[in-house]
Coordinates of C-alpha atoms in Angstrom, one line a residue:
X254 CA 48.2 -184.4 63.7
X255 CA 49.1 -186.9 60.9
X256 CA 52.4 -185.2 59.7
X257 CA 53.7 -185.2 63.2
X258 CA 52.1 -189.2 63.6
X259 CA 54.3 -190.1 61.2
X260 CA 57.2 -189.2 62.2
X261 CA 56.7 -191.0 65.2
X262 CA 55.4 -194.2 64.2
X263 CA 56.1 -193.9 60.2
X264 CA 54.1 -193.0 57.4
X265 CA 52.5 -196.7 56.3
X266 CA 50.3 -196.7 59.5
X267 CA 48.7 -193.2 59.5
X268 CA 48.2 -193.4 55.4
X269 CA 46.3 -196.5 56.1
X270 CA 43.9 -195.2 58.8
X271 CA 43.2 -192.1 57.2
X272 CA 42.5 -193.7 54.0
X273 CA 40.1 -196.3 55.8
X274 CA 38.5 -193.3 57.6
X275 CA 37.8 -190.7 54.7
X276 CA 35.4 -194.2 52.7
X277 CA 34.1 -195.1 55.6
X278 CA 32.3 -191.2 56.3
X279 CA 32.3 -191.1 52.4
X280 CA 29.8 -193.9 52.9
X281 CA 27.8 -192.4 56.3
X282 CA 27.6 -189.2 53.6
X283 CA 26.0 -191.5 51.1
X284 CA 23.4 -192.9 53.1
X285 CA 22.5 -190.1 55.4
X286 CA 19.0 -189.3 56.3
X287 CA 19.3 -185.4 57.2
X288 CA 21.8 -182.6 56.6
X289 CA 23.4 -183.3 60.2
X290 CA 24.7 -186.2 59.6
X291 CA 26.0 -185.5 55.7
X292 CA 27.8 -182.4 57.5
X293 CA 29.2 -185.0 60.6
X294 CA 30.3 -187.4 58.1
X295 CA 32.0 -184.5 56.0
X296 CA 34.1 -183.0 58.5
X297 CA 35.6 -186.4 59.7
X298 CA 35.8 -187.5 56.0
X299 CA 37.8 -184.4 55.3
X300 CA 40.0 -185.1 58.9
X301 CA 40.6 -188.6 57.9
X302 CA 41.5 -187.3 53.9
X303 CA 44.1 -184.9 55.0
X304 CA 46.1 -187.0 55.9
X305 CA 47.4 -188.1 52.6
X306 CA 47.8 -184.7 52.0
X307 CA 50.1 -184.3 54.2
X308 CA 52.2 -187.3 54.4
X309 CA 52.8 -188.5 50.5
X310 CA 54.9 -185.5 49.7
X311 CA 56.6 -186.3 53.1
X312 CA 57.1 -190.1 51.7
X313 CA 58.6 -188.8 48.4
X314 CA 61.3 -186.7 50.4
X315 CA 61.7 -190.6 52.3
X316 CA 62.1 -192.2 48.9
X317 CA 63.7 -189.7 46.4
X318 CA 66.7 -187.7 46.0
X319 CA 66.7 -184.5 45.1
X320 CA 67.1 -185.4 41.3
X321 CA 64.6 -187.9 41.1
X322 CA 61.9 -186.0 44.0
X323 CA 60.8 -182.7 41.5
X324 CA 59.2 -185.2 39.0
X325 CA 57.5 -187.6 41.8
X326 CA 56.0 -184.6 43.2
X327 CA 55.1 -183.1 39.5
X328 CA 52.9 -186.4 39.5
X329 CA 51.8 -185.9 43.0
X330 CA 50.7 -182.2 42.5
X331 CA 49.0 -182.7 38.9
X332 CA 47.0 -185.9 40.3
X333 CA 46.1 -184.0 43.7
X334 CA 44.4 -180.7 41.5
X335 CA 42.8 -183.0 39.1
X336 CA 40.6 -184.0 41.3
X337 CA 38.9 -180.7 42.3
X338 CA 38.6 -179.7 38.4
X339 CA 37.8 -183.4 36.9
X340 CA 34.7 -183.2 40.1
X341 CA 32.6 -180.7 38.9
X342 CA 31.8 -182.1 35.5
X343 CA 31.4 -185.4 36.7
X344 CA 29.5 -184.5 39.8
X345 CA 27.4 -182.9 37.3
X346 CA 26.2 -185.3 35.1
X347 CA 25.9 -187.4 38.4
X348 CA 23.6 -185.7 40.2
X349 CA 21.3 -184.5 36.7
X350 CA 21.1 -188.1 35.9
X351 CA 19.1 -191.0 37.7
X352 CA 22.2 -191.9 39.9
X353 CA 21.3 -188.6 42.4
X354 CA 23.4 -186.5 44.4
X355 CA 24.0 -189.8 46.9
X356 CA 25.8 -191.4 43.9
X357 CA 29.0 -188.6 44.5
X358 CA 30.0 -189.4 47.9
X359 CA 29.3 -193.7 46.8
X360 CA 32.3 -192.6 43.8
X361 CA 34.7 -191.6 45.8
X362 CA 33.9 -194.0 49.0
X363 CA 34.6 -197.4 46.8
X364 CA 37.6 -195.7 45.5
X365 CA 38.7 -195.1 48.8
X366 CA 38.1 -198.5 49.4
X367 CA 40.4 -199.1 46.3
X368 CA 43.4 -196.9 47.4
X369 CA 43.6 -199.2 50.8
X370 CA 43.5 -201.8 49.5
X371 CA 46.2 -200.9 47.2
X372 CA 48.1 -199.6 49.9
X373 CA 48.0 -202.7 51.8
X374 CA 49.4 -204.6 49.5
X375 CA 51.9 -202.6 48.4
X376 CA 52.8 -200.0 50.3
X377 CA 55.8 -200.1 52.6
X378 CA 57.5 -198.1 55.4
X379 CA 59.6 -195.5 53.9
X380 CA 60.6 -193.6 57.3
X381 CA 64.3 -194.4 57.6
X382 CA 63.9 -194.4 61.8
X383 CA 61.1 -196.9 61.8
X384 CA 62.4 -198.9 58.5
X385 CA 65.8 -199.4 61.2
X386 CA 63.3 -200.7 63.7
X387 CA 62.2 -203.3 61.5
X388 CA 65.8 -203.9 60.5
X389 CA 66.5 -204.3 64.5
X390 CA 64.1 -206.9 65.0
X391 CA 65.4 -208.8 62.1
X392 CA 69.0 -208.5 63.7
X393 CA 67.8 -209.7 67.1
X394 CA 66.3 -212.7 65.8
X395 CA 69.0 -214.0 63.8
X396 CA 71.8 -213.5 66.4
X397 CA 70.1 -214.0 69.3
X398 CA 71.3 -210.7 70.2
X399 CA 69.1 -208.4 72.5
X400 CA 71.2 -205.6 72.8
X401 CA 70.7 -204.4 69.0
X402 CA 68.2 -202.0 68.7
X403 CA 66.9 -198.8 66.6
X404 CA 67.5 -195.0 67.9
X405 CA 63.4 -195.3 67.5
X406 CA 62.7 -197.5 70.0
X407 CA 64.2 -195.4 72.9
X408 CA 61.2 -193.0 72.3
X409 CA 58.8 -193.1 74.9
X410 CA 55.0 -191.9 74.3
X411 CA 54.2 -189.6 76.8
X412 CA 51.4 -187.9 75.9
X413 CA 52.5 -184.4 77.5
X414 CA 55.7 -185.1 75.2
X415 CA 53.6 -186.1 72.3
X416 CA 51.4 -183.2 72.5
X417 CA 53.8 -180.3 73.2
X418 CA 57.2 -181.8 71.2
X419 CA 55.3 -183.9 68.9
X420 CA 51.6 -182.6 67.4
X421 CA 52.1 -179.4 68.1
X422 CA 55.5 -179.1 65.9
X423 CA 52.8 -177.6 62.7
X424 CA 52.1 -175.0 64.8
X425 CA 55.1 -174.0 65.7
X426 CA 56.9 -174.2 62.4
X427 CA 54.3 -171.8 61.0
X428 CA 54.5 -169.3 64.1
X429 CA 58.1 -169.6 64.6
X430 CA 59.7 -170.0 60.9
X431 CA 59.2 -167.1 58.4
X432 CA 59.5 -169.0 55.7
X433 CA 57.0 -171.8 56.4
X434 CA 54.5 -169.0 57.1
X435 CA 54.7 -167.0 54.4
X436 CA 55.1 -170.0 51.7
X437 CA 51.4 -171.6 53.9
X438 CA 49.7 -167.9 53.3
X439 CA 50.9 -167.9 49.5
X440 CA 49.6 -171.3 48.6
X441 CA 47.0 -170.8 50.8
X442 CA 45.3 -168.1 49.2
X443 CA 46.1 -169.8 45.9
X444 CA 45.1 -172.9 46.7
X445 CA 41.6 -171.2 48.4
X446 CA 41.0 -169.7 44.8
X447 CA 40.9 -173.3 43.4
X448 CA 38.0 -173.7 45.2
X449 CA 36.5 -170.1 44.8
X450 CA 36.9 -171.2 41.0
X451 CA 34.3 -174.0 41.6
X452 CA 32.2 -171.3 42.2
X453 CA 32.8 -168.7 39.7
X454 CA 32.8 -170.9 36.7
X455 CA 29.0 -172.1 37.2
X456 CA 28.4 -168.5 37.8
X457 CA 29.9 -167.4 34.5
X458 CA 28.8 -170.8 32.7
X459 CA 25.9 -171.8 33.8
X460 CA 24.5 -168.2 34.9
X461 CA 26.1 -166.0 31.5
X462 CA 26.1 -168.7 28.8
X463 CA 23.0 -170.5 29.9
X464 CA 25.4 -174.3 29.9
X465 CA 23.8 -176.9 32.0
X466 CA 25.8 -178.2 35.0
X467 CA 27.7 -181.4 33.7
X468 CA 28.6 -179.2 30.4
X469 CA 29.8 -176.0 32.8
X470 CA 31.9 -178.5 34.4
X471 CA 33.7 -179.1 31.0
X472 CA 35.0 -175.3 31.2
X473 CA 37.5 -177.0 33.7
X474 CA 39.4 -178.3 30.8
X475 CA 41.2 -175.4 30.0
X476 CA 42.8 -175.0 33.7
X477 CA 44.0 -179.1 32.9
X478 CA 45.2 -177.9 30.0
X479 CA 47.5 -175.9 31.7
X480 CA 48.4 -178.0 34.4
X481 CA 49.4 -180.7 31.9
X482 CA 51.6 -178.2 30.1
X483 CA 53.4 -176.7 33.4
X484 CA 53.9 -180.6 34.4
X485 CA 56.1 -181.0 31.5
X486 CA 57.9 -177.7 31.2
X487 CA 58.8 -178.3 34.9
X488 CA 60.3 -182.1 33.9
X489 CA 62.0 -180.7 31.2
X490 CA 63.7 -177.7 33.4
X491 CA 64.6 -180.8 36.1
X492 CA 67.8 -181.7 33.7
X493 CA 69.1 -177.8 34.0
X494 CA 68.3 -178.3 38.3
X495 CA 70.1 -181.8 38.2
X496 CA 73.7 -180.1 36.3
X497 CA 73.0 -176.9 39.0
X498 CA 72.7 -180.1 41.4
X499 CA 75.6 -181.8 40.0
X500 CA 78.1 -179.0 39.4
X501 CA 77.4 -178.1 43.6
X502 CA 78.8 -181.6 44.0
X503 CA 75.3 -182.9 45.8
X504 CA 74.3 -180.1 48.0
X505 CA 71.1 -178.7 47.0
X506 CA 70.1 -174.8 47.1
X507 CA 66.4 -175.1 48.2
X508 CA 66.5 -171.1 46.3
X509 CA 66.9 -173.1 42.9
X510 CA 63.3 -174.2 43.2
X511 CA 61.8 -170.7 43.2
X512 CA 62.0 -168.7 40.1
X513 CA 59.2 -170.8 38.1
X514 CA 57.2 -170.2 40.9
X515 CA 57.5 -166.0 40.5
X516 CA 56.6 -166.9 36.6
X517 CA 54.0 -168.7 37.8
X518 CA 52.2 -166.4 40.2
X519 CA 52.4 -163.8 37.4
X520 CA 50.6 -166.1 34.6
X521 CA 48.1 -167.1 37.4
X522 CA 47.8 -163.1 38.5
X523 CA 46.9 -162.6 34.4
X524 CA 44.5 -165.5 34.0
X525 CA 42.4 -163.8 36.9
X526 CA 42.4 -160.9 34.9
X527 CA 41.4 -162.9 31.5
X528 CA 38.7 -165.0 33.1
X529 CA 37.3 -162.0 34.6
X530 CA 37.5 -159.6 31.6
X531 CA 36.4 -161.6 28.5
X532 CA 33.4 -163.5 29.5
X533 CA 31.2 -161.8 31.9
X534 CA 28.7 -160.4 28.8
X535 CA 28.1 -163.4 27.3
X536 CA 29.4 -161.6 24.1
X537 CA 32.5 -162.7 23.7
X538 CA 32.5 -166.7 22.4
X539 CA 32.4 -169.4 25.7
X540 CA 36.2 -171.0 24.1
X541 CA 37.9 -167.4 25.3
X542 CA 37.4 -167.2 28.9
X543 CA 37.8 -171.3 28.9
X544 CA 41.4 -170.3 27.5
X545 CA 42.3 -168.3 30.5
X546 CA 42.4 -171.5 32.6
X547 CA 45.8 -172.5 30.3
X548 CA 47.5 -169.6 32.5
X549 CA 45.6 -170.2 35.7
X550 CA 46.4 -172.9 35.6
X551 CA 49.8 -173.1 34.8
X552 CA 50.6 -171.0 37.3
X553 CA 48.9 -172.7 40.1
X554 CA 50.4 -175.8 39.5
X555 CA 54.1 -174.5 38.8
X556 CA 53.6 -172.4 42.5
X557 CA 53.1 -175.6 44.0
X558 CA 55.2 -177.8 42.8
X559 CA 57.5 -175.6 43.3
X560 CA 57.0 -174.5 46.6
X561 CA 56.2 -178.0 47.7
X562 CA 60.1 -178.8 46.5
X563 CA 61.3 -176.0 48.4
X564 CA 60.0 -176.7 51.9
X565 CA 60.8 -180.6 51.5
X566 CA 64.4 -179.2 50.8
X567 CA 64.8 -176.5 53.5
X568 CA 63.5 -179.0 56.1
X569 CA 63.9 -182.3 54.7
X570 CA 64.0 -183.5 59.0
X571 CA 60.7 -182.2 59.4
X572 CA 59.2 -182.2 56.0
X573 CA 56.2 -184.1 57.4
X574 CA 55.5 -181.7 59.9
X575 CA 56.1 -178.6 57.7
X576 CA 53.7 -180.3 54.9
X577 CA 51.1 -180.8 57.6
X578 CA 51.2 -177.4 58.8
X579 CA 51.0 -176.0 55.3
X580 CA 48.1 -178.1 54.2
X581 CA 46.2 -177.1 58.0
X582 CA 46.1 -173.5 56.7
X583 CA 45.7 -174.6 52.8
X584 CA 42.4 -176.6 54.2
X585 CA 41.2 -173.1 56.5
X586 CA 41.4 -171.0 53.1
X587 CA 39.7 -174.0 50.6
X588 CA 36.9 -174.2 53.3
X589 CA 36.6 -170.6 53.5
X590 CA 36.7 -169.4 50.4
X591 CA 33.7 -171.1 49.0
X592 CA 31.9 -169.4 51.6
X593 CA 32.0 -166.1 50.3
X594 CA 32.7 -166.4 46.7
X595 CA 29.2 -166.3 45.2
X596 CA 28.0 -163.7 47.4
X597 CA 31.2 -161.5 45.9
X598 CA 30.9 -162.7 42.3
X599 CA 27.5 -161.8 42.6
X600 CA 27.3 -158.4 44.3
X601 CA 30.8 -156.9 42.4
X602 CA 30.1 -158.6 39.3
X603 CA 32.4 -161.1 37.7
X604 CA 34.6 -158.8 36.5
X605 CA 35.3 -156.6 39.1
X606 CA 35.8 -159.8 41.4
X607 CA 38.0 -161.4 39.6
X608 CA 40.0 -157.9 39.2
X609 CA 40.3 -157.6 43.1
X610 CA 41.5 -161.1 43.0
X611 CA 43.9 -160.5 40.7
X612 CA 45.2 -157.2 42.1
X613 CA 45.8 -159.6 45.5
X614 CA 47.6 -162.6 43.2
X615 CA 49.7 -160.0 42.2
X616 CA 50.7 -158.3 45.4
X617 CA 51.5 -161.8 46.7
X618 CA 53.6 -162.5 43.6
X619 CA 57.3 -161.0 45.5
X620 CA 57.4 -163.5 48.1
X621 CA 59.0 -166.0 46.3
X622 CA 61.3 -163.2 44.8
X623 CA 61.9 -162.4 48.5
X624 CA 63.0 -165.6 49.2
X625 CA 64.9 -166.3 46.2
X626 CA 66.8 -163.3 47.5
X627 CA 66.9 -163.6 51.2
X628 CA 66.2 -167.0 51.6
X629 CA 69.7 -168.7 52.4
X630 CA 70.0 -165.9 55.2
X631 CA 66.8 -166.8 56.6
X632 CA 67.5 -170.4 56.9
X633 CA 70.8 -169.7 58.6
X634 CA 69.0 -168.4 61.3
X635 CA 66.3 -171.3 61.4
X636 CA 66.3 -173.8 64.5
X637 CA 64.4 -176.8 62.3
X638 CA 66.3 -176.3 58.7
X639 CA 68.9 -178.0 58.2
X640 CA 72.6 -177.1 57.0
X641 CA 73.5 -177.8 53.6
X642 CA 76.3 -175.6 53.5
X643 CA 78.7 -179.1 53.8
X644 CA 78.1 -182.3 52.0
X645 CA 79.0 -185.1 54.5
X646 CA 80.5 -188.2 53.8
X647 CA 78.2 -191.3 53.1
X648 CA 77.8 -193.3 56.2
X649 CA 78.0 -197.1 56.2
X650 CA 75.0 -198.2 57.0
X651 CA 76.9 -201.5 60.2
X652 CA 78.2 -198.2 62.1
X653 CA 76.9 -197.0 64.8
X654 CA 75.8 -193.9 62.6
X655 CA 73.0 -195.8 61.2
X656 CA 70.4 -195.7 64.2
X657 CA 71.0 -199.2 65.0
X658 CA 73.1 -200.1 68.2
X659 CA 74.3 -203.5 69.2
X660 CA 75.2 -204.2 72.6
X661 CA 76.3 -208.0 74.5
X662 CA 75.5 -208.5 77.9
X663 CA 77.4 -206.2 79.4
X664 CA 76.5 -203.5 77.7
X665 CA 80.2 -202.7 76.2
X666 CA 79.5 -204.8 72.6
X667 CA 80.5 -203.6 69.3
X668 CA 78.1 -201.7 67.1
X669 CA 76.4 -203.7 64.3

């Protein structure tokens, strides 16, 4: 819903509401009376918090070129799995102290709050079409001019059209478009054993080494360890992607994105194994199976970022869309997965768990090789990718080209 919402009436506008709408239910959570309503307030919370999810990456592909849009969505992919790994530690200490468990839905309400505000002020319209309709105003007024007017404004909300061209453009990206399907499944499942993790460290932590909840959360550390380090190997490989980027005279390869990804869902298939193996006795000191987080997490991050950059640059027209469809079946998996995680931990032992989750990171590791490979074929034959096999020349901005049109009376005026 949001990713396709912002394409149609830009990204400031459904940022804002869903920001507004995830404090607001972050406060009905804090001050419900019964599990009803903390469950109601939850699922539009998480509704209304998805949609930064699925627009900011959207707004980076807006803002940045592809030199300058791998680090902005480093920072946007280290921030957005902080959160989940920072939580548990401090929701710990929260809800063992004399604050209560009300006290970690209050947090991350007035921060909420915050972010708006912040956005308010400072955020602006980054979607080219709409930015031209704001441009088209300003034209009208100055030279009295009615004919001028943006490529934007001759859409018409229908609400058949909106529903079957516009909001349901996820859906058929993931059904229709191998690539956006597969990548979704693969960060899905990666991203759903983020939250599995929430489970399995307190297990191992709290239930093998006896640690109380705030100080299991601390285990954490070691997977932000590693997402720290990918962050700045990945910054540091941009310069060799900007001379690839450079010596192709401008025209990015979306494949260039993917081999730290294939590193990376081998070091995350290996820190399965690590965490599994070294610290379900209790024998083995607490710091080792802490350590396995520096490869989990390293390779969850350098997955996403990765993958992130690649669907942004095989459908940069439709990046919101693609991200929103991606983060709809990231959201199924991290709501699914907690679900069933102690009950497996539990009845195969962490060990053996983590080994069958493993075997499964592992199996998924060749679909980035395959599209490394095969990828430029597949995109040939895509109806939403765009071609990149020619650069174009740059446009000026007073043609027609730009989105704007200017018209006299008649109809017959020249373009501004």
């Amino acid at each position: 819903m949001w990713g396709p919402f912002s394409e149609l009436r830009g990204r400031k506008l459904p940022i804002l509401i869903g920001m507004f709408g995830f404090s607001i239910f972050q406060v009905a959570v804090a001050v419900a009376k019964d599990l009803q309503t903390v469950m109601i307030g939850r699922f539009f919370g998480g509704i209304f918090g998805s949609c930064p999810l699925s627009i900011v990456a959207a707004v980076f592909a807006d803002i940045f070129n592809n030199k300058q849009r791998g680090t902005a969505i480093v920072i946007f992919s280290t921030m957005v799995f902080l959160g989940p790994m920072l939580a548990p530690f401090i929701g710990g200490f929260v809800v063992t102290s004399y604050l209560g468990w009300r006290w970690t839905s209050w947090i991350p309400g007035f921060m909420g709050f915050a972010a708006l505000g912040l956005n308010v002020l400072f955020l602006q319209e980054s979607y080219p079409p709409v930015v031209l309709v704001g441009k088209a105003k300003e034209l009208r007024r100055r030279t009295k001019n009615w004919g001028i007017h943006a490529k934007q404004e001759e859409v018409e909300v229908d609400l058949r059209e909106l529903v079957t061209k516009n909001f349901s453009r996820p859906i058929r990206l993931l059904i229709s478009e191998p690539i956006v399907l597969l990548v979704s499944l693969y960060m899905s499942f990666i991203y759903g054993l983020l939250y599995c993790f929430l489970t399995a460290y307190p297990i191992m932590f709290s239930g093998v080494y006896h640690m109380k909840p705030g100080i299991a959360g601390l285990a954490f550390f070691g997977m932000v360890a590693g997402l720290f380090t990918v962050s700045g190997v990945i910054i540091y490989l941009s310069g060799d992607y900007n001379k690839k980027l450079a010596a192709n005279r401008g025209i990015p390869v979306p494949e260039w994105r993917l081999p730290p990804v294939i590193v990376g869902g081998a070091f995350f298939a290996g820190g399965l194994f690590w965490f599994g193996w070294s610290g379900y006795t209790g024998k083995v000191h607490w710091i080792v199976p802490i350590l396995s987080g520096l490869l989990t997490g390293f390779g969850l991050l350098s997955i996403f970022i990765c993958l992130f950059n690649y669907l942004i640059d095989t459908y940069l027209m439709f990046a919101a869309s693609v991200i929103a469809a991606n983060t709809f079946v990231r959201s199924i998996f991290a709501a699914g997965f907690p679900l069933f995680s102690r009950q497996l931990f539990n009845n195969l032992g962490i060990e053996w768990a983590a080994t069958l989750l493993g075997c499964l990171a592992l199996v998924m590791v060749p679909i980035p090789l395959l599209f490394y490979l095969y990828g430029a074929r597949i995109r040939k034959r895509s109806k939403f990718a765009p071609s990149l096999d020619l650069k174009l020349p740059p446009v000026d901005e007073d043609t027609s080209d730009s989105g704007i049109d200017g018209n006299d009376e008649k109809g017959k005026g020249p373009a501004v």
